[in-house]
Tab-separated table of C-alpha atoms in Angstrom:
chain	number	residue	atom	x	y	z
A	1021	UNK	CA	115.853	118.903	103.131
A	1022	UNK	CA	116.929	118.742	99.737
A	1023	UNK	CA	115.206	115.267	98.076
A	1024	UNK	CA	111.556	115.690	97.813
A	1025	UNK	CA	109.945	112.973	96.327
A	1026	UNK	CA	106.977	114.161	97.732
A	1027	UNK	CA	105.820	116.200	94.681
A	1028	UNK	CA	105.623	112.878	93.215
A	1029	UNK	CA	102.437	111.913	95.029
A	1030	UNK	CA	99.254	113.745	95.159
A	1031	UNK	CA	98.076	115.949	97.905
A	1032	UNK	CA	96.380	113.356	100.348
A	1033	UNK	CA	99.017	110.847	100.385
A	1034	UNK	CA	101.773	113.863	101.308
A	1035	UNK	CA	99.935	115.283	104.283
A	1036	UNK	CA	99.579	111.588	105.619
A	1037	UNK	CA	103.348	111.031	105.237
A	1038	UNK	CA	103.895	114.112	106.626
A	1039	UNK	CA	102.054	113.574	109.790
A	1040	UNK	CA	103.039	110.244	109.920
A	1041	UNK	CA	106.616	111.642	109.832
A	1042	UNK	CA	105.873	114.387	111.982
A	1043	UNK	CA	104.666	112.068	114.753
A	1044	UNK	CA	106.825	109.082	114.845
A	1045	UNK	CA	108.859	108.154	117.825
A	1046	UNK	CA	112.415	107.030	117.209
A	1047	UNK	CA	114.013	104.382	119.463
A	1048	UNK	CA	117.579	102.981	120.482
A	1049	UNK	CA	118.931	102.692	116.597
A	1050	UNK	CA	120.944	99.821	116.426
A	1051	UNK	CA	123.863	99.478	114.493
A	1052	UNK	CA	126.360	96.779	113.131
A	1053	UNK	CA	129.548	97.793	111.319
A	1054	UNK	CA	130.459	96.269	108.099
A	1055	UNK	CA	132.695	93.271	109.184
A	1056	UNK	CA	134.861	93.014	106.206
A	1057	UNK	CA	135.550	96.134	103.496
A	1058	UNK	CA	132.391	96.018	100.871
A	1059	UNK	CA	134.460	94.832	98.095
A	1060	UNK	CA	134.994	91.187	99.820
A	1061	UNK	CA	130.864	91.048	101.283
A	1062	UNK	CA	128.318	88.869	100.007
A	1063	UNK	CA	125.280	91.561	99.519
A	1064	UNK	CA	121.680	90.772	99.672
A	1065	UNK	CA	118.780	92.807	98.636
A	1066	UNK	CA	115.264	93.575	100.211
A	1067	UNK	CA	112.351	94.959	97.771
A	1068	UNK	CA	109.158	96.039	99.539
A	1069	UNK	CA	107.470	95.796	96.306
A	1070	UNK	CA	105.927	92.742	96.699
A	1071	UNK	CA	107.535	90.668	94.185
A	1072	UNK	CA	106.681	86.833	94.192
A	1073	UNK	CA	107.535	84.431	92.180
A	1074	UNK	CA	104.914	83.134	89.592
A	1075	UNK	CA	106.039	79.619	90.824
A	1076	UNK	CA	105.305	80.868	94.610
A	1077	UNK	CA	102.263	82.106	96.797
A	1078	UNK	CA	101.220	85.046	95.437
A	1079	UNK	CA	100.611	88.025	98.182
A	1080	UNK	CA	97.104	88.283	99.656
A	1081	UNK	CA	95.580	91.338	97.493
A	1082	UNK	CA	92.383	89.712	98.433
A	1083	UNK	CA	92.912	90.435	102.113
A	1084	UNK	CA	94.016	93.588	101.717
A	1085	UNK	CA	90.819	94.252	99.894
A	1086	UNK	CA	88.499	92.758	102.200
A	1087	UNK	CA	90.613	94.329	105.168
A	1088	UNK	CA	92.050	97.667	103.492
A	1089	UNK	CA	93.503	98.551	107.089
A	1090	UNK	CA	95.127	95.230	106.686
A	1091	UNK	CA	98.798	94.223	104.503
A	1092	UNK	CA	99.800	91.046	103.813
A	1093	UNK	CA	103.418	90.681	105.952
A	1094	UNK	CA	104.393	87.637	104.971
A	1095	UNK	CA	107.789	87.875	102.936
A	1096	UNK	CA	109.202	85.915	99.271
A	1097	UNK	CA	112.278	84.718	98.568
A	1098	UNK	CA	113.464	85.521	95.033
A	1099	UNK	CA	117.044	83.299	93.841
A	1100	UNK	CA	119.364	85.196	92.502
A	1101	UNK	CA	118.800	84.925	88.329
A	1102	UNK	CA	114.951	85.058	88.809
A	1103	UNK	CA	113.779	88.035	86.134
A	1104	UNK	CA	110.777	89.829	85.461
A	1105	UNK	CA	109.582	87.091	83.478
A	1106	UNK	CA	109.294	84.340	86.538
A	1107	UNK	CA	107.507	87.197	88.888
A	1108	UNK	CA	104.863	89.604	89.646
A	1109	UNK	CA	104.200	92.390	91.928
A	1110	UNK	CA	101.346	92.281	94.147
A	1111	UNK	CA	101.633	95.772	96.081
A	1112	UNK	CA	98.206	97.610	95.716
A	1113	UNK	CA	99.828	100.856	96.280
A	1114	UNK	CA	102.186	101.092	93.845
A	1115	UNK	CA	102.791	100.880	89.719
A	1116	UNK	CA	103.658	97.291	89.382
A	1117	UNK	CA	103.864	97.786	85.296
A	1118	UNK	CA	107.808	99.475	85.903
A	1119	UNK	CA	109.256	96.550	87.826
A	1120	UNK	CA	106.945	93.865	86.143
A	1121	UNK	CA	109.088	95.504	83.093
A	1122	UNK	CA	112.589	95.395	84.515
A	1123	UNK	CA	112.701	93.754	87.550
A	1124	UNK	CA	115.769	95.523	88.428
A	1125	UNK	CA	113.585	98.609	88.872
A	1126	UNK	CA	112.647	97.052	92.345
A	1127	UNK	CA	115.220	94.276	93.119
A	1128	UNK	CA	118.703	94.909	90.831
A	1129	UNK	CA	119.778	91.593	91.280
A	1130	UNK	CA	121.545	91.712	87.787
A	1131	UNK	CA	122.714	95.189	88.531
A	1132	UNK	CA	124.201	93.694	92.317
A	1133	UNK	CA	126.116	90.761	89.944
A	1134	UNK	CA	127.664	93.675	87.569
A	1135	UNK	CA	128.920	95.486	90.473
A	1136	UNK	CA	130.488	92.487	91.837
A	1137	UNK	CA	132.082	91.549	88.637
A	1138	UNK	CA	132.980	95.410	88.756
A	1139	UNK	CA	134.777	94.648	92.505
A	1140	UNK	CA	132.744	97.153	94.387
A	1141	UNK	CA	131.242	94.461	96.157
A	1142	UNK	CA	132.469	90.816	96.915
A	1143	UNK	CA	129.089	88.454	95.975
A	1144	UNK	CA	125.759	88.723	95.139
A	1145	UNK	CA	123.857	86.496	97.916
A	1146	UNK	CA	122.531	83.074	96.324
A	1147	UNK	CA	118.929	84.225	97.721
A	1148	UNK	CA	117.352	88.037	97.572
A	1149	UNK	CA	113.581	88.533	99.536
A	1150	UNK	CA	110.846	90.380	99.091
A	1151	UNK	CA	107.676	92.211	101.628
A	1152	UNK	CA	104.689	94.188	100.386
A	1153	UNK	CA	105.287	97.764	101.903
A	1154	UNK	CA	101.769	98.658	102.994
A	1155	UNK	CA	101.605	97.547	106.277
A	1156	UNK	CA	100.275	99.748	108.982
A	1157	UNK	CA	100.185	97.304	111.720
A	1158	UNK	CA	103.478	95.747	112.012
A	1159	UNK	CA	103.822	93.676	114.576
A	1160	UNK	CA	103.890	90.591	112.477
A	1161	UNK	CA	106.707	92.048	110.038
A	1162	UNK	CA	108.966	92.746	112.821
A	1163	UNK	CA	107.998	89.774	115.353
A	1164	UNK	CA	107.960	86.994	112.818
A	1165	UNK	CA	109.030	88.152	109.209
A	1166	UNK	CA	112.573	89.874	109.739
A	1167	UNK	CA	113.721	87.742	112.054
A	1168	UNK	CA	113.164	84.909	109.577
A	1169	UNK	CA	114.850	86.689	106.591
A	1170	UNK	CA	118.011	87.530	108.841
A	1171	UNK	CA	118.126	83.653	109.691
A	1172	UNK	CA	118.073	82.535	105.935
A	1173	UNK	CA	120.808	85.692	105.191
A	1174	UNK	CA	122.808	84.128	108.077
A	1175	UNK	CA	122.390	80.973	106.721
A	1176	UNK	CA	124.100	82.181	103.246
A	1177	UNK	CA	126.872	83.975	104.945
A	1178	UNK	CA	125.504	87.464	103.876
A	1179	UNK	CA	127.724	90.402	105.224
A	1180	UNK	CA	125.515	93.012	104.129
A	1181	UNK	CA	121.894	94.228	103.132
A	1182	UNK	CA	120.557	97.012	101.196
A	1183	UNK	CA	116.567	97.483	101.549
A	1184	UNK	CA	114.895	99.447	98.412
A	1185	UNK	CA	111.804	100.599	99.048
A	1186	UNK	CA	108.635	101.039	96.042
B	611	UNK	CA	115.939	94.248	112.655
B	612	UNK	CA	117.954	93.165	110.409
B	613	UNK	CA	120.464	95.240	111.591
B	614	UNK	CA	120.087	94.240	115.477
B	615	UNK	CA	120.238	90.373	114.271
B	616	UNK	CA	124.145	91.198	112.917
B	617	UNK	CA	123.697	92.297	109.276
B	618	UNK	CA	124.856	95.889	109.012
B	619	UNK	CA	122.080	97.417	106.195
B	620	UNK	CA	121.323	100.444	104.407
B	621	UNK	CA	118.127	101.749	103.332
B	622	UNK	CA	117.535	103.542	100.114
B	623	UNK	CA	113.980	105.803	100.636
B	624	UNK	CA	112.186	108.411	98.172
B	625	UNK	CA	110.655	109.716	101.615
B	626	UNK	CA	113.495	110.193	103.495
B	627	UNK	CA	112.057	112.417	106.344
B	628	UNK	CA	109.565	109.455	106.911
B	629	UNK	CA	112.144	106.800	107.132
B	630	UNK	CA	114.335	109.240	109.314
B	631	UNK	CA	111.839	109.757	111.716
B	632	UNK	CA	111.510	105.928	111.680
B	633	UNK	CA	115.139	105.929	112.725
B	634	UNK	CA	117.287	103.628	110.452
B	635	UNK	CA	120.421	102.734	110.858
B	636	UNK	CA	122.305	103.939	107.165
B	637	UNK	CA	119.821	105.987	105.187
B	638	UNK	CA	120.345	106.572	101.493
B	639	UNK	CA	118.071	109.878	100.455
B	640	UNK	CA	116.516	109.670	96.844
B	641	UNK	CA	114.890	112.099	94.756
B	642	UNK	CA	112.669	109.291	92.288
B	643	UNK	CA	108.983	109.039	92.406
B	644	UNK	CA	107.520	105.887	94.121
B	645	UNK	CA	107.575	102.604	92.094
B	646	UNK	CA	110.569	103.501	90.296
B	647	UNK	CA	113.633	103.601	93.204
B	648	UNK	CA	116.382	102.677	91.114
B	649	UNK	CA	115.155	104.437	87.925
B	650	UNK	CA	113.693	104.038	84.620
B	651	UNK	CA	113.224	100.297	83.107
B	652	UNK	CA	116.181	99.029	81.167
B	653	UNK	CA	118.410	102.260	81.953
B	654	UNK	CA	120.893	99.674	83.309
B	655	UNK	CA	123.583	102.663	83.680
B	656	UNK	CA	121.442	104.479	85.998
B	657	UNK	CA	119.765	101.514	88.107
B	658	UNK	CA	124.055	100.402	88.654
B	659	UNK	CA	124.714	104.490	89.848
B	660	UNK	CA	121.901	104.161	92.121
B	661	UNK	CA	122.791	100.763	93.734
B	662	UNK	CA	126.253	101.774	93.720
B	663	UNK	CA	125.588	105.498	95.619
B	664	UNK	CA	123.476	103.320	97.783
B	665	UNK	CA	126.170	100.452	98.802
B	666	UNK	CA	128.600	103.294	99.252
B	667	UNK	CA	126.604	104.575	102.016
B	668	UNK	CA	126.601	101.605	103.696
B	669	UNK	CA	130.772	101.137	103.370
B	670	UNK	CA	130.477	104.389	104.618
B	671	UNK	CA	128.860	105.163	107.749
B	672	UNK	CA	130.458	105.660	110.558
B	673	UNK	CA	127.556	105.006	112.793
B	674	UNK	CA	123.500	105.080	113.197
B	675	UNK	CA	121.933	107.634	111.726
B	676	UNK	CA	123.749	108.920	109.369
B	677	UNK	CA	122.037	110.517	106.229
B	678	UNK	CA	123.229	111.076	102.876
B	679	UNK	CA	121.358	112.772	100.191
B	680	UNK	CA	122.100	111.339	96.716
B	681	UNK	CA	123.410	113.468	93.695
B	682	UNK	CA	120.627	112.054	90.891
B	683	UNK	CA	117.725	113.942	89.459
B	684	UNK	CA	114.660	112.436	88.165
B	685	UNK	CA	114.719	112.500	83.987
B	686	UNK	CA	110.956	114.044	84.133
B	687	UNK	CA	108.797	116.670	86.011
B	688	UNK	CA	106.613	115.880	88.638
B	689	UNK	CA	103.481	115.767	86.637
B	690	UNK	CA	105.078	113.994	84.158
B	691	UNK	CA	106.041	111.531	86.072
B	692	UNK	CA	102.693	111.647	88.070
B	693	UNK	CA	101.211	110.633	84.467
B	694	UNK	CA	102.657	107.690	83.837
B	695	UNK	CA	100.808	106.030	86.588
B	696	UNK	CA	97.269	107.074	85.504
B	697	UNK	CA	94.282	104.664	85.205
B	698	UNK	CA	95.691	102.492	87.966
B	699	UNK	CA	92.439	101.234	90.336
B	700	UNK	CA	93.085	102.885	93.798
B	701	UNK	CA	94.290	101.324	96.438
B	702	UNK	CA	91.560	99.509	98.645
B	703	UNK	CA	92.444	101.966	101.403
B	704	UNK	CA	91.433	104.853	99.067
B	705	UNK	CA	88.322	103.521	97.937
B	706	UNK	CA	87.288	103.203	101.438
B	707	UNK	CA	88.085	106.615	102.727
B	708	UNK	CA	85.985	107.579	98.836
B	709	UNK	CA	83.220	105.996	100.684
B	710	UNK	CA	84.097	106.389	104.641
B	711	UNK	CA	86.082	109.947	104.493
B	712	UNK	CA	85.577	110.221	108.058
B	713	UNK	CA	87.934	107.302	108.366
B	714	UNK	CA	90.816	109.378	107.244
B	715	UNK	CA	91.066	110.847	110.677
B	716	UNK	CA	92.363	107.443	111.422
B	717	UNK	CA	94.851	106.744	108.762
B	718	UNK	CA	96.449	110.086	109.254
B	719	UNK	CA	96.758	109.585	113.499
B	720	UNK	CA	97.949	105.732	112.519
B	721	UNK	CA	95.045	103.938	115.208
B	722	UNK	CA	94.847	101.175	112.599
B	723	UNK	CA	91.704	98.815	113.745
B	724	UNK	CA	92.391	95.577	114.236
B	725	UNK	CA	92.381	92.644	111.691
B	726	UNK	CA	88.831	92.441	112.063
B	727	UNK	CA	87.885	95.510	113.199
B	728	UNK	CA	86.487	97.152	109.660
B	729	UNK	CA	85.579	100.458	109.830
């Protein structure tokens, strides 16, 4: 495989990826085709950086730091417009200084907008969400959390999502 | 899950092997180190080439599973780029193993003890 972002990270964190990689089972992938071309669909975007707003819940460092087996799986939802002055980002694992600069280094909300302006894509949603990525138990995040983001993107009329990981 | 709920997605990963083996349905490969997935800070150019790539693969596909590497390097080297994250506290999870390094037996087979299960 050509991209290897893994000689970005230092040796103990690439041998767990790599067995984790190594011994995960994939299932039944689903798949839904675009209903519309991309140029008429109202995109919505999915951080796993743990962005919250200032004016929200923050995520629960404090649990993770109590439990460090634990992540909080709880997810935000972050309007369209919000910048890197109205959040934070609360994922332990990561440097939060990059996207705390330029939000769009996590969630390009603004860059989403210019493409749409551009006509590559129809809309920017109204509403954008985001998770904490370290999560090695996740039940809750697939029971509970995504199924409630995919009812608030239904609710806007999204067409599409991208996810972007941290 | 999004995906099985009716909204067709793509995911952009830095570890794409990982999120292969995880089985997604559009995957968008990426070359950037972790905390910095659509590039540098206020290198609007590059953050729109990256979303761009990455919404193209999603017009794209033809069905699950398919891959595509994209086409953009990374600015800096490795340790370079490695260096710009120094002096950050650990993670909780690597302060514990600091302590517990037996425990890394677990993190690497993924038997994750439960919420209150503290190892």
């Amino acid at each position: 495989m050509a991209i290897d972002s893994y000689r970005f990270l230092d040796f103990a964190t690439r041998q767990i990826m790599k067995a984790w990689a190594a011994r995960q089972e994939s299932g039944v992938i689903p798949f839904t085709p675009l209903a519309k071309p991309l140029r008429a669909c109202t995109v919505a975007l999915v951080s796993t950086a743990g962005v919250a707003r200032n004016d929200a819940r923050p995520f629960d460092q404090d649990g993770e730091r109590r439990n460090p087996w634990w992540g909080d799986p709880s997810f935000r939802a972050i309007p369209l417009g919000t910048s890197e002055r109205d959040v934070r980002l609360y994922h332990l694992h990561i440097d939060p200084r990059f996207g705390e600069a330029d939000l769009d280094v996590v969630l390009p909300m603004r860059r989403l907008a210019e493409l749409a302006a551009e006509g590559v894509v129809g809309s920017p949603a109204p509403t954008h969400y985001s998770v904490m990525g370290y999560i090695l138990e996740p039940r809750e995040l697939v029971e509970q959390t995504a199924p409630a983001i995919a009812e608030r993107m239904r609710a806007e009329r999204v067409d599409a999502a991208a996810l972007v990981p941290a | 899950m999004l995906e099985a709920s009716g909204i067709p997605t793509v995911t952009l990963s830095m570890i794409p092997d990982l999120t292969r083996a995880v089985g997604v349905p559009r995957l968008a490969g990426l070359g950037y180190p972790m905390s910095r997935p659509l590039g540098r800070p206020h290198d609007a150019d590059g953050q729109r080439a990256v979303l761009r790539a990455t919404l193209e693969v999603l017009a794209n596909a033809s069905g699950p599973g398919c891959y595509v590497e994209l086409p953009f390097e990374w600015p800096e080297s490795p340790a370079v780029a490695r260096n710009a994250s120094k002096g950050l506290p650990p993670p909780p999870i690597v302060d514990l193993l600091q302590k517990k390094p037996w425990l890394l037996a677990r993190l690497y087979s993924g038997r994750v003890p439960g919420r209150d299960g503290l190892g």
